[in-house]
Amino acid sequence: DAKTTQPPSMDCAEGRAANLPCNHSTISGNEYVYWYRQIHSQGPQYIIHGLKNNETNEMASLIITEDRKSSTLILPHATLRDTAVYYCIVRVARNNAGNMLTFGGGTRLMVKP
Amino acid sequence: EAGVTQFPSHSVIEKGQTVTLRCDPISGHDNLYWYRRVMGKEIKFLLHFVKESKQDESGMPNNRFLAERTGGTYSTLKVQPAELEDSGVYFCASSQEDRGRFYNEQFFGPGTRLTVL
C-alpha cells in the first residue's frame, strides 16, 4: 500500500473550515484514499473515502487532485468536538482478505474557540 | 444498535502475568480485527478474523499472543506471559461481510489500556 505524508499538527478556529492535506505521490491506480480520525480516549472512526472523484458526506468532503498524488479532507465548520488525530490511509479496496488498515502518524487537529 | 465493546477498559498487571482482553463486535459483523498502539508508536494491525477463522495474523508480534473467536461471535486476545513492552492500547474493530459492497468501514471499540509493570 502507498505511503502517505501528513503534517503532524494543525490548528483551526471554531466555526471555520479545517483543511487537512495528505500527500500520496506513489499511489497506484487501484488504490483508494481513506480518512479515519481518533478522538482522545476513543477508537478510530471512519470519515470518508474516495478514488478520484471528490466525495462528500455528512461529516466531511474529500478533494482528490487530478493526478491523485494528494488529497484534502475538509471539515466545513469545525467544532471543538472535531479535535482529534486524523489519519489518511491509502490502500487497495479488497474483500475479506487483506482489509487491515495501516495507520501512519496522522495530523493532530486542534480546534480552538 | 450497540457498537463494538471491549472489556476491560483498563488492566494493570505485573510482568509475567497473564491477561485476557475481550471484544464483542457489532452483531452480525463477520469481520473482526485487533490492533494496538504501544507507547509513542503508531496504531498497528495484529490480526483479522472472518467468522471464527483467522484470515490474517501477520501482525501478531510473537507467540505470547493468542487470539480466539470461538463460534464466530466475540473474540479474546490473551497475552501470556506479559512483558513490559506489551503496554499500550488494544483496539478491536468489526465490519460487515463482503456482500459485493465495495468497502465496509471498520467500526472500532474504545480500546483496552494495558499496563504491564
Coordinates of N, CA and C in Angstrom, one line a residue:
Chain A
D1 N 0.8 -1.2 0.0 CA 0.0 0.0 0.0 C 0.9 1.3 0.0
A2 N 0.4 2.3 -0.7 CA 1.2 3.5 -0.8 C 1.4 4.2 0.5
K3 N 2.5 4.9 0.6 CA 2.8 5.6 1.9 C 2.2 7.0 1.8
T4 N 1.8 7.5 2.9 CA 1.2 8.9 2.9 C 2.0 9.8 3.8
T5 N 1.9 11.1 3.6 CA 2.6 12.1 4.4 C 1.6 13.1 4.8
Q6 N 1.5 13.4 6.1 CA 0.6 14.4 6.6 C 1.4 15.3 7.6
P7 N 1.0 16.6 7.7 CA 1.6 17.4 8.7 C 1.3 16.9 10.1
P8 N 2.2 17.0 11.0 CA 1.9 16.4 12.3 C 0.8 17.1 13.1
S9 N 0.7 18.4 12.9 CA -0.3 19.1 13.7 C -0.8 20.3 12.9
M10 N -2.1 20.7 13.2 CA -2.7 21.9 12.6 C -3.7 22.5 13.7
D11 N -3.9 23.8 13.6 CA -4.9 24.5 14.4 C -6.0 25.0 13.5
C12 N -7.1 25.1 14.0 CA -8.3 25.7 13.3 C -9.2 26.4 14.2
A13 N -9.7 27.5 13.8 CA -10.7 28.3 14.7 C -12.0 27.6 14.6
E14 N -12.7 27.6 15.7 CA -14.0 27.0 15.7 C -15.0 27.7 14.8
G15 N -15.7 27.0 14.0 CA -16.6 27.5 13.0 C -16.0 27.7 11.6
R16 N -14.7 27.7 11.6 CA -14.1 27.8 10.3 C -13.9 26.4 9.7
A17 N -13.5 26.4 8.4 CA -13.3 25.2 7.7 C -11.9 24.7 8.1
A18 N -11.8 23.4 8.3 CA -10.5 22.8 8.5 C -10.1 22.0 7.3
N19 N -8.9 22.3 6.8 CA -8.5 21.7 5.5 C -7.2 20.9 5.9
L20 N -7.3 19.5 5.8 CA -6.2 18.7 6.2 C -5.6 18.0 5.0
P21 N -4.4 18.3 4.7 CA -3.7 17.8 3.5 C -3.1 16.4 3.7
C22 N -3.0 15.7 2.6 CA -2.3 14.4 2.6 C -1.6 14.2 1.3
N23 N -0.3 13.9 1.3 CA 0.4 13.6 0.1 C 0.5 12.1 0.0
H24 N 0.3 11.6 -1.2 CA 0.4 10.2 -1.5 C 0.9 10.0 -3.0
S25 N 2.1 10.5 -3.2 CA 2.6 10.6 -4.5 C 2.9 9.3 -5.2
T26 N 3.0 8.2 -4.4 CA 3.2 6.9 -5.0 C 1.9 6.0 -5.2
I27 N 0.8 6.7 -5.1 CA -0.5 6.0 -5.1 C -0.6 5.2 -6.5
S28 N -1.2 4.0 -6.4 CA -1.4 3.3 -7.7 C -2.8 3.5 -8.1
G29 N -3.1 3.1 -9.4 CA -4.4 3.3 -10.0 C -5.5 2.7 -9.3
N30 N -5.3 1.6 -8.6 CA -6.3 0.8 -7.9 C -6.4 1.1 -6.4
E31 N -5.7 2.1 -6.0 CA -5.7 2.4 -4.5 C -6.6 3.6 -4.2
Y32 N -7.3 3.5 -3.1 CA -8.2 4.5 -2.7 C -7.6 5.3 -1.5
V33 N -8.2 6.4 -1.3 CA -7.8 7.3 -0.2 C -8.9 7.2 0.9
Y34 N -8.5 6.8 2.1 CA -9.5 6.7 3.2 C -9.0 7.7 4.3
W35 N -10.0 8.2 5.0 CA -9.7 9.0 6.2 C -10.5 8.4 7.4
Y36 N -9.7 8.3 8.5 CA -10.2 8.0 9.8 C -9.8 9.0 10.8
R37 N -10.4 9.1 11.9 CA -9.9 10.0 12.9 C -10.1 9.3 14.3
Q38 N -9.2 9.8 15.2 CA -9.3 9.3 16.6 C -9.4 10.4 17.5
I39 N -10.6 10.5 18.1 CA -10.8 11.5 19.2 C -10.2 10.9 20.5
H40 N -9.7 11.7 21.3 CA -9.0 11.3 22.5 C -9.8 10.3 23.3
S41 N -9.2 9.2 23.7 CA -9.7 8.1 24.5 C -10.8 7.3 23.8
Q42 N -10.9 7.5 22.5 CA -11.9 6.7 21.7 C -11.1 5.9 20.7
G43 N -11.8 4.9 20.1 CA -11.2 4.2 19.0 C -11.3 5.0 17.7
P44 N -10.5 4.7 16.7 CA -10.6 5.4 15.4 C -12.0 5.3 14.8
Q45 N -12.4 6.3 14.0 CA -13.7 6.4 13.4 C -13.6 6.7 11.9
Y46 N -14.3 6.0 11.1 CA -14.3 6.2 9.7 C -14.9 7.5 9.3
I47 N -14.3 8.2 8.4 CA -14.9 9.5 8.0 C -15.4 9.4 6.5
I48 N -14.5 9.1 5.6 CA -14.8 9.1 4.2 C -13.8 8.4 3.4
H49 N -14.1 8.1 2.1 CA -13.1 7.5 1.2 C -13.4 7.9 -0.2
G50 N -12.4 7.8 -1.1 CA -12.6 8.1 -2.5 C -11.5 7.6 -3.4
L51 N -11.8 7.5 -4.7 CA -10.8 7.1 -5.6 C -10.2 8.2 -6.4
K52 N -11.1 8.9 -7.2 CA -10.5 10.0 -8.0 C -11.5 11.2 -8.0
N53 N -12.8 10.9 -7.8 CA -13.8 12.0 -7.8 C -13.9 12.5 -6.3
N54 N -14.3 13.8 -6.3 CA -14.5 14.4 -5.0 C -15.7 13.7 -4.3
E55 N -15.6 13.6 -3.0 CA -16.7 12.9 -2.3 C -17.1 13.8 -1.1
T56 N -18.4 13.7 -0.8 CA -19.0 14.5 0.4 C -19.9 13.6 1.1
N57 N -19.9 13.6 2.4 CA -20.9 13.0 3.2 C -21.3 14.0 4.4
E58 N -22.0 13.5 5.3 CA -22.5 14.3 6.4 C -21.3 14.8 7.3
M59 N -20.2 14.2 7.2 CA -19.1 14.5 8.1 C -18.1 15.5 7.5
A60 N -17.8 15.2 6.2 CA -16.7 15.9 5.6 C -16.8 15.8 4.1
S61 N -15.8 16.5 3.4 CA -15.6 16.4 2.0 C -14.2 16.0 1.7
L62 N -14.0 15.2 0.7 CA -12.7 14.8 0.3 C -12.4 15.3 -1.1
I63 N -11.3 16.0 -1.3 CA -10.9 16.6 -2.6 C -9.7 15.9 -3.0
I64 N -9.7 15.2 -4.1 CA -8.5 14.5 -4.6 C -8.0 15.2 -5.9
T65 N -6.7 15.5 -6.0 CA -6.2 16.2 -7.1 C -6.3 15.3 -8.4
E66 N -6.3 15.9 -9.5 CA -6.5 15.2 -10.8 C -5.4 14.1 -11.0
D67 N -4.2 14.4 -10.5 CA -3.1 13.4 -10.7 C -3.2 12.4 -9.5
R68 N -4.0 12.5 -8.6 CA -4.3 11.7 -7.4 C -3.1 11.6 -6.5
K69 N -2.1 12.5 -6.6 CA -1.0 12.4 -5.7 C -1.2 13.1 -4.4
S70 N -2.2 13.8 -4.3 CA -2.5 14.4 -3.0 C -4.0 14.6 -2.8
S71 N -4.4 14.8 -1.6 CA -5.9 15.0 -1.3 C -6.0 15.9 -0.1
T72 N -7.2 16.4 0.1 CA -7.5 17.3 1.2 C -8.8 16.9 1.8
L73 N -8.8 16.7 3.1 CA -10.1 16.4 3.9 C -10.6 17.8 4.4
I74 N -11.8 18.1 4.1 CA -12.4 19.3 4.6 C -13.5 19.1 5.6
L75 N -13.3 19.7 6.7 CA -14.4 19.8 7.7 C -15.0 21.2 7.6
P76 N -16.2 21.3 7.0 CA -16.7 22.7 6.6 C -16.8 23.7 7.8
H77 N -17.3 23.2 8.9 CA -17.5 24.1 10.0 C -17.0 23.4 11.3
A78 N -15.7 23.5 11.5 CA -15.1 22.7 12.6 C -15.7 23.1 14.0
T79 N -15.9 22.1 14.8 CA -16.3 22.4 16.2 C -15.2 21.8 17.1
L80 N -15.4 22.2 18.4 CA -14.4 21.7 19.4 C -14.3 20.2 19.4
R81 N -15.5 19.6 19.1 CA -15.5 18.1 19.1 C -14.8 17.5 18.0
D82 N -14.4 18.3 17.0 CA -13.6 17.7 15.9 C -12.1 17.7 16.2
T83 N -11.7 18.1 17.4 CA -10.3 18.0 17.8 C -10.0 16.5 17.9
A84 N -9.0 16.1 17.2 CA -8.7 14.7 17.0 C -7.4 14.5 16.2
V85 N -7.0 13.2 16.1 CA -5.9 12.9 15.2 C -6.5 12.3 13.9
Y86 N -6.2 12.9 12.8 CA -6.8 12.5 11.5 C -5.8 11.7 10.7
Y87 N -6.2 10.5 10.2 CA -5.4 9.6 9.5 C -5.8 9.5 8.1
C88 N -4.9 9.7 7.2 CA -5.0 9.5 5.7 C -4.4 8.1 5.4
I89 N -5.2 7.2 4.8 CA -4.7 5.9 4.5 C -5.0 5.6 3.1
V90 N -4.0 5.1 2.4 CA -4.1 4.7 1.0 C -4.0 3.2 0.9
R91 N -4.9 2.6 0.2 CA -4.8 1.1 0.1 C -5.8 0.7 -1.0
V92 N -5.5 -0.5 -1.4 CA -6.4 -1.2 -2.4 C -7.6 -1.6 -1.6
A93 N -8.8 -1.4 -2.2 CA -10.0 -1.9 -1.6 C -10.1 -3.4 -1.9
R94 N -10.3 -4.2 -0.9 CA -10.2 -5.6 -1.0 C -11.5 -6.2 -0.4
N95 N -11.6 -7.5 -0.6 CA -12.8 -8.1 0.1 C -12.3 -8.6 1.4
N96 N -12.8 -9.7 1.9 CA -12.4 -10.1 3.3 C -10.9 -10.3 3.5
A97 N -10.2 -10.6 2.4 CA -8.8 -10.8 2.6 C -8.1 -9.5 2.5
G98 N -7.2 -9.2 3.5 CA -6.4 -8.1 3.4 C -7.1 -6.7 3.6
N99 N -8.0 -6.7 4.6 CA -8.7 -5.5 4.8 C -8.2 -4.7 6.0
M100 N -7.0 -5.0 6.5 CA -6.5 -4.3 7.6 C -6.1 -2.9 7.2
L101 N -6.1 -2.0 8.2 CA -5.8 -0.6 8.0 C -4.3 -0.4 8.4
T102 N -3.6 0.4 7.7 CA -2.2 0.8 8.0 C -2.2 2.3 8.4
F103 N -2.1 2.5 9.7 CA -2.1 3.9 10.2 C -0.7 4.5 10.3
G104 N -0.6 5.7 9.8 CA 0.7 6.4 10.0 C 0.6 7.3 11.2
G105 N 1.3 8.4 11.2 CA 1.3 9.3 12.4 C 0.1 10.2 12.4
G106 N -0.5 10.5 11.3 CA -1.7 11.3 11.3 C -1.4 12.8 11.5
T107 N -2.5 13.6 11.5 CA -2.4 15.0 11.8 C -3.2 15.3 13.0
R108 N -2.6 15.9 14.0 CA -3.3 16.3 15.2 C -4.0 17.6 15.0
L109 N -5.3 17.6 14.8 CA -6.0 18.9 14.6 C -6.6 19.4 15.9
M110 N -6.2 20.6 16.2 CA -6.7 21.3 17.4 C -7.7 22.4 17.0
V111 N -8.9 22.3 17.4 CA -9.9 23.3 17.1 C -10.0 24.2 18.3
K112 N -9.8 25.5 18.1 CA -9.7 26.4 19.2 C -10.9 27.4 19.2
P113 N -11.4 27.7 20.3 CA -12.6 28.6 20.4 C -12.2 30.0 19.9
Chain B
E1 N -28.5 0.6 18.0 CA -27.6 -0.6 17.9 C -26.3 -0.4 18.7
A2 N -25.9 -1.4 19.4 CA -24.7 -1.3 20.2 C -23.5 -1.3 19.3
G3 N -22.5 -0.6 19.7 CA -21.3 -0.6 18.9 C -20.4 -1.7 19.4
V4 N -19.1 -1.6 19.0 CA -18.1 -2.6 19.4 C -17.8 -2.3 20.9
T5 N -17.8 -3.3 21.7 CA -17.5 -3.2 23.1 C -16.2 -4.0 23.4
Q6 N -15.5 -3.4 24.4 CA -14.2 -4.1 24.8 C -14.2 -4.1 26.3
F7 N -13.6 -5.2 26.8 CA -13.5 -5.4 28.3 C -12.2 -6.0 28.6
P8 N -11.5 -5.6 29.7 CA -11.8 -4.4 30.5 C -11.4 -3.1 29.8
S9 N -11.7 -2.0 30.3 CA -11.3 -0.7 29.7 C -9.8 -0.5 30.1
H10 N -9.5 -0.9 31.3 CA -8.1 -0.8 31.8 C -7.7 -2.1 32.5
S11 N -6.4 -2.4 32.3 CA -5.9 -3.5 33.0 C -4.4 -3.2 33.4
V12 N -4.1 -3.5 34.7 CA -2.8 -3.3 35.2 C -2.3 -4.6 35.7
I13 N -1.2 -5.1 35.2 CA -0.7 -6.4 35.6 C 0.8 -6.3 35.8
E14 N 1.4 -7.3 36.4 CA 2.8 -7.4 36.5 C 3.4 -8.2 35.4
K15 N 4.6 -7.9 35.1 CA 5.4 -8.7 34.2 C 5.3 -10.2 34.5
G16 N 5.0 -11.0 33.5 CA 5.0 -12.4 33.7 C 3.6 -13.0 33.9
Q17 N 2.6 -12.1 34.3 CA 1.3 -12.5 34.5 C 0.6 -12.6 33.1
T18 N -0.7 -13.2 33.2 CA -1.5 -13.4 32.0 C -2.7 -12.4 32.0
V19 N -3.0 -11.9 30.8 CA -4.2 -11.1 30.7 C -5.0 -11.5 29.5
T20 N -6.3 -11.4 29.6 CA -7.2 -11.8 28.5 C -8.1 -10.6 28.3
L21 N -8.0 -10.1 27.0 CA -8.9 -9.0 26.6 C -10.0 -9.6 25.8
R22 N -11.2 -8.9 25.9 CA -12.3 -9.4 25.2 C -12.9 -8.3 24.3
C23 N -13.4 -8.8 23.2 CA -14.0 -7.8 22.2 C -15.4 -8.4 21.8
D24 N -16.4 -7.6 21.9 CA -17.7 -8.0 21.3 C -18.0 -7.1 20.1
P25 N -18.0 -7.7 18.9 CA -18.2 -6.9 17.7 C -19.7 -6.5 17.6
I26 N -20.0 -5.7 16.6 CA -21.4 -5.4 16.3 C -22.0 -6.6 15.8
S27 N -23.2 -6.9 16.3 CA -24.0 -8.1 15.9 C -24.1 -8.2 14.4
G28 N -23.7 -9.4 13.9 CA -23.8 -9.7 12.5 C -22.6 -9.4 11.7
H29 N -21.6 -8.8 12.3 CA -20.3 -8.5 11.6 C -19.5 -9.7 11.6
D30 N -19.1 -10.2 10.4 CA -18.3 -11.4 10.3 C -16.8 -11.1 10.5
N31 N -16.4 -9.8 10.1 CA -15.0 -9.5 10.2 C -14.7 -8.8 11.6
L32 N -13.6 -9.3 12.2 CA -13.2 -8.8 13.5 C -11.7 -8.6 13.4
Y33 N -11.2 -7.4 13.8 CA -9.8 -7.1 13.8 C -9.3 -6.7 15.2
W34 N -8.0 -7.0 15.4 CA -7.3 -6.5 16.6 C -6.2 -5.6 16.1
Y35 N -6.1 -4.4 16.8 CA -5.0 -3.5 16.5 C -4.4 -3.1 17.9
R36 N -3.2 -2.5 17.9 CA -2.7 -2.0 19.2 C -1.8 -0.8 18.9
R37 N -1.8 0.1 19.9 CA -0.8 1.2 19.9 C 0.0 1.1 21.1
V38 N 1.3 0.8 20.9 CA 2.2 0.9 22.1 C 2.7 2.3 22.2
M39 N 3.3 2.5 23.4 CA 3.6 3.9 23.8 C 4.5 4.6 22.7
G40 N 4.0 5.8 22.3 CA 4.7 6.6 21.3 C 4.8 6.1 19.9
K41 N 4.1 5.0 19.6 CA 4.1 4.4 18.3 C 2.8 4.5 17.6
E42 N 2.7 4.1 16.4 CA 1.5 4.2 15.6 C 0.6 3.0 15.9
I43 N -0.6 3.1 15.5 CA -1.6 2.0 15.6 C -1.2 0.9 14.6
K44 N -1.0 -0.3 15.1 CA -0.6 -1.4 14.3 C -1.6 -2.5 14.3
F45 N -1.8 -3.1 13.1 CA -2.7 -4.2 12.9 C -2.1 -5.5 13.6
L46 N -2.9 -6.3 14.2 CA -2.5 -7.5 14.8 C -3.0 -8.7 14.0
L47 N -4.3 -8.8 13.9 CA -4.9 -9.9 13.1 C -6.3 -9.7 12.8
H48 N -6.8 -10.5 11.9 CA -8.1 -10.4 11.3 C -8.8 -11.7 11.3
F49 N -10.0 -11.8 11.8 CA -10.9 -13.0 11.8 C -12.0 -12.7 10.7
V50 N -12.3 -13.8 10.0 CA -13.6 -13.8 9.3 C -14.4 -15.0 9.9
K51 N -15.4 -14.6 10.6 CA -16.2 -15.5 11.4 C -15.2 -16.1 12.4
E52 N -15.1 -17.4 12.5 CA -14.2 -18.0 13.5 C -12.8 -18.3 13.0
S53 N -12.6 -18.0 11.7 CA -11.3 -18.3 11.1 C -10.3 -17.1 11.1
K54 N -9.1 -17.4 11.3 CA -8.0 -16.4 11.2 C -7.7 -16.2 9.8
Q55 N -8.0 -15.0 9.3 CA -7.8 -14.7 7.9 C -6.4 -14.2 7.7
D56 N -5.9 -13.4 8.6 CA -4.6 -12.8 8.5 C -4.1 -12.5 9.9
E57 N -3.0 -13.2 10.3 CA -2.4 -12.9 11.6 C -0.9 -12.4 11.5
S58 N -0.7 -11.8 10.4 CA 0.7 -11.4 10.1 C 1.2 -10.3 11.1
G59 N 0.3 -9.6 11.8 CA 0.7 -8.6 12.7 C 1.0 -9.0 14.1
M60 N 0.7 -10.3 14.4 CA 0.9 -10.8 15.8 C 2.4 -10.7 16.1
P61 N 2.8 -10.1 17.2 CA 4.2 -9.9 17.5 C 5.0 -11.1 17.8
N62 N 4.4 -12.0 18.5 CA 5.1 -13.3 18.9 C 4.1 -14.3 19.5
N63 N 4.6 -15.4 19.9 CA 3.7 -16.5 20.3 C 3.2 -16.3 21.7
R64 N 3.5 -15.2 22.3 CA 2.9 -14.9 23.6 C 1.5 -14.4 23.5
F65 N 1.1 -14.1 22.3 CA -0.2 -13.5 22.0 C -1.0 -14.6 21.3
L66 N -2.2 -14.8 21.9 CA -3.1 -15.8 21.3 C -4.5 -15.2 21.2
A67 N -5.0 -15.2 20.0 CA -6.4 -14.7 19.7 C -7.3 -15.8 19.3
E68 N -8.5 -15.8 19.8 CA -9.5 -16.8 19.5 C -10.9 -16.1 19.2
R69 N -11.7 -16.8 18.5 CA -13.0 -16.3 18.2 C -13.9 -17.5 18.0
T70 N -14.1 -18.2 19.0 CA -14.9 -19.4 19.0 C -16.4 -19.1 18.7
G71 N -16.9 -19.8 17.8 CA -18.3 -19.6 17.4 C -18.5 -18.3 16.5
G72 N -17.5 -17.6 16.2 CA -17.6 -16.5 15.3 C -18.3 -15.3 15.9
T73 N -18.4 -15.2 17.2 CA -19.0 -14.0 17.8 C -18.0 -13.2 18.5
Y74 N -17.8 -13.2 19.8 CA -16.9 -12.4 20.5 C -15.5 -13.0 20.3
S75 N -14.5 -12.2 20.6 CA -13.1 -12.6 20.5 C -12.3 -12.3 21.7
T76 N -11.3 -13.1 22.0 CA -10.4 -12.9 23.1 C -9.0 -12.8 22.6
L77 N -8.2 -12.0 23.3 CA -6.8 -11.8 23.0 C -6.1 -12.0 24.3
K78 N -5.3 -13.1 24.4 CA -4.6 -13.5 25.6 C -3.1 -13.2 25.4
V79 N -2.5 -12.6 26.4 CA -1.1 -12.3 26.4 C -0.5 -13.1 27.6
Q80 N 0.4 -14.0 27.3 CA 0.9 -14.9 28.3 C 2.3 -15.4 27.9
P81 N 3.3 -15.0 28.7 CA 3.3 -14.1 29.8 C 3.5 -12.7 29.3
A82 N 2.9 -11.7 30.0 CA 3.0 -10.3 29.6 C 4.4 -9.8 29.9
E83 N 4.9 -8.9 29.0 CA 6.2 -8.2 29.1 C 5.9 -6.7 29.1
L84 N 6.9 -6.0 29.6 CA 6.8 -4.6 29.7 C 6.4 -3.9 28.4
E85 N 7.0 -4.4 27.3 CA 6.7 -3.8 26.0 C 5.4 -4.0 25.4
D86 N 4.6 -4.9 26.1 CA 3.2 -5.1 25.7 C 2.2 -4.0 26.1
S87 N 2.7 -3.1 27.0 CA 1.9 -2.0 27.4 C 1.4 -1.1 26.3
G88 N 0.2 -0.8 26.3 CA -0.4 0.1 25.2 C -1.9 0.0 25.2
V89 N -2.5 0.4 24.2 CA -3.9 0.4 24.0 C -4.3 -0.6 22.9
Y90 N -5.1 -1.6 23.2 CA -5.5 -2.6 22.3 C -6.9 -2.3 21.8
F91 N -7.0 -2.2 20.5 CA -8.3 -1.8 19.8 C -8.9 -3.0 19.1
C92 N -10.2 -3.2 19.1 CA -10.9 -4.2 18.3 C -11.8 -3.4 17.4
A93 N -11.9 -4.0 16.2 CA -12.8 -3.4 15.2 C -13.6 -4.5 14.5
S94 N -14.8 -4.1 14.0 CA -15.5 -5.1 13.2 C -16.1 -4.5 12.0
S95 N -16.4 -5.3 11.0 CA -17.0 -4.8 9.8 C -17.9 -5.9 9.2
Q96 N -18.8 -5.5 8.3 CA -19.8 -6.5 7.7 C -19.0 -7.4 6.8
E97 N -19.7 -8.5 6.4 CA -19.1 -9.4 5.4 C -19.2 -8.7 4.1
D98 N -18.3 -9.1 3.2 CA -18.3 -8.6 1.9 C -19.4 -9.2 1.0
R99 N -20.5 -8.4 0.8 CA -21.6 -8.9 0.1 C -21.7 -8.2 -1.3
G100 N -20.5 -7.9 -1.8 CA -20.5 -7.2 -3.1 C -20.4 -5.7 -2.9
R101 N -20.5 -5.3 -1.7 CA -20.3 -3.8 -1.4 C -18.9 -3.5 -1.5
F102 N -18.5 -2.4 -2.0 CA -17.1 -2.1 -2.3 C -16.3 -2.0 -1.1
Y103 N -16.7 -1.3 -0.1 CA -15.9 -1.1 1.1 C -16.8 -1.1 2.3
N104 N -16.4 -1.9 3.2 CA -17.1 -1.9 4.5 C -16.3 -1.3 5.6
E105 N -16.8 -0.2 6.1 CA -16.0 0.5 7.1 C -15.8 -0.3 8.3
Q106 N -14.7 0.0 9.0 CA -14.4 -0.7 10.2 C -14.9 0.1 11.4
F107 N -15.6 -0.5 12.3 CA -16.1 0.2 13.5 C -15.2 -0.2 14.7
F108 N -14.7 0.7 15.3 CA -13.7 0.5 16.4 C -14.4 0.5 17.8
G109 N -13.9 -0.3 18.7 CA -14.2 -0.2 20.1 C -13.4 0.9 20.7
P110 N -13.7 1.2 22.0 CA -12.9 2.2 22.7 C -11.5 1.8 23.1
G111 N -11.2 0.5 23.0 CA -9.9 0.1 23.4 C -9.8 -0.4 24.8
T112 N -8.8 -1.2 25.1 CA -8.4 -1.6 26.4 C -7.0 -1.1 26.6
R113 N -6.8 -0.3 27.7 CA -5.5 0.2 28.0 C -4.8 -0.8 28.9
L114 N -3.7 -1.4 28.5 CA -3.0 -2.4 29.2 C -1.7 -1.8 29.7
T115 N -1.4 -2.0 31.0 CA -0.2 -1.5 31.6 C 0.5 -2.7 32.3
V116 N 1.7 -3.0 31.8 CA 2.5 -4.1 32.4 C 3.6 -3.5 33.3
L117 N 3.6 -3.8 34.6 CA 4.6 -3.2 35.5 C 5.8 -4.2 35.7

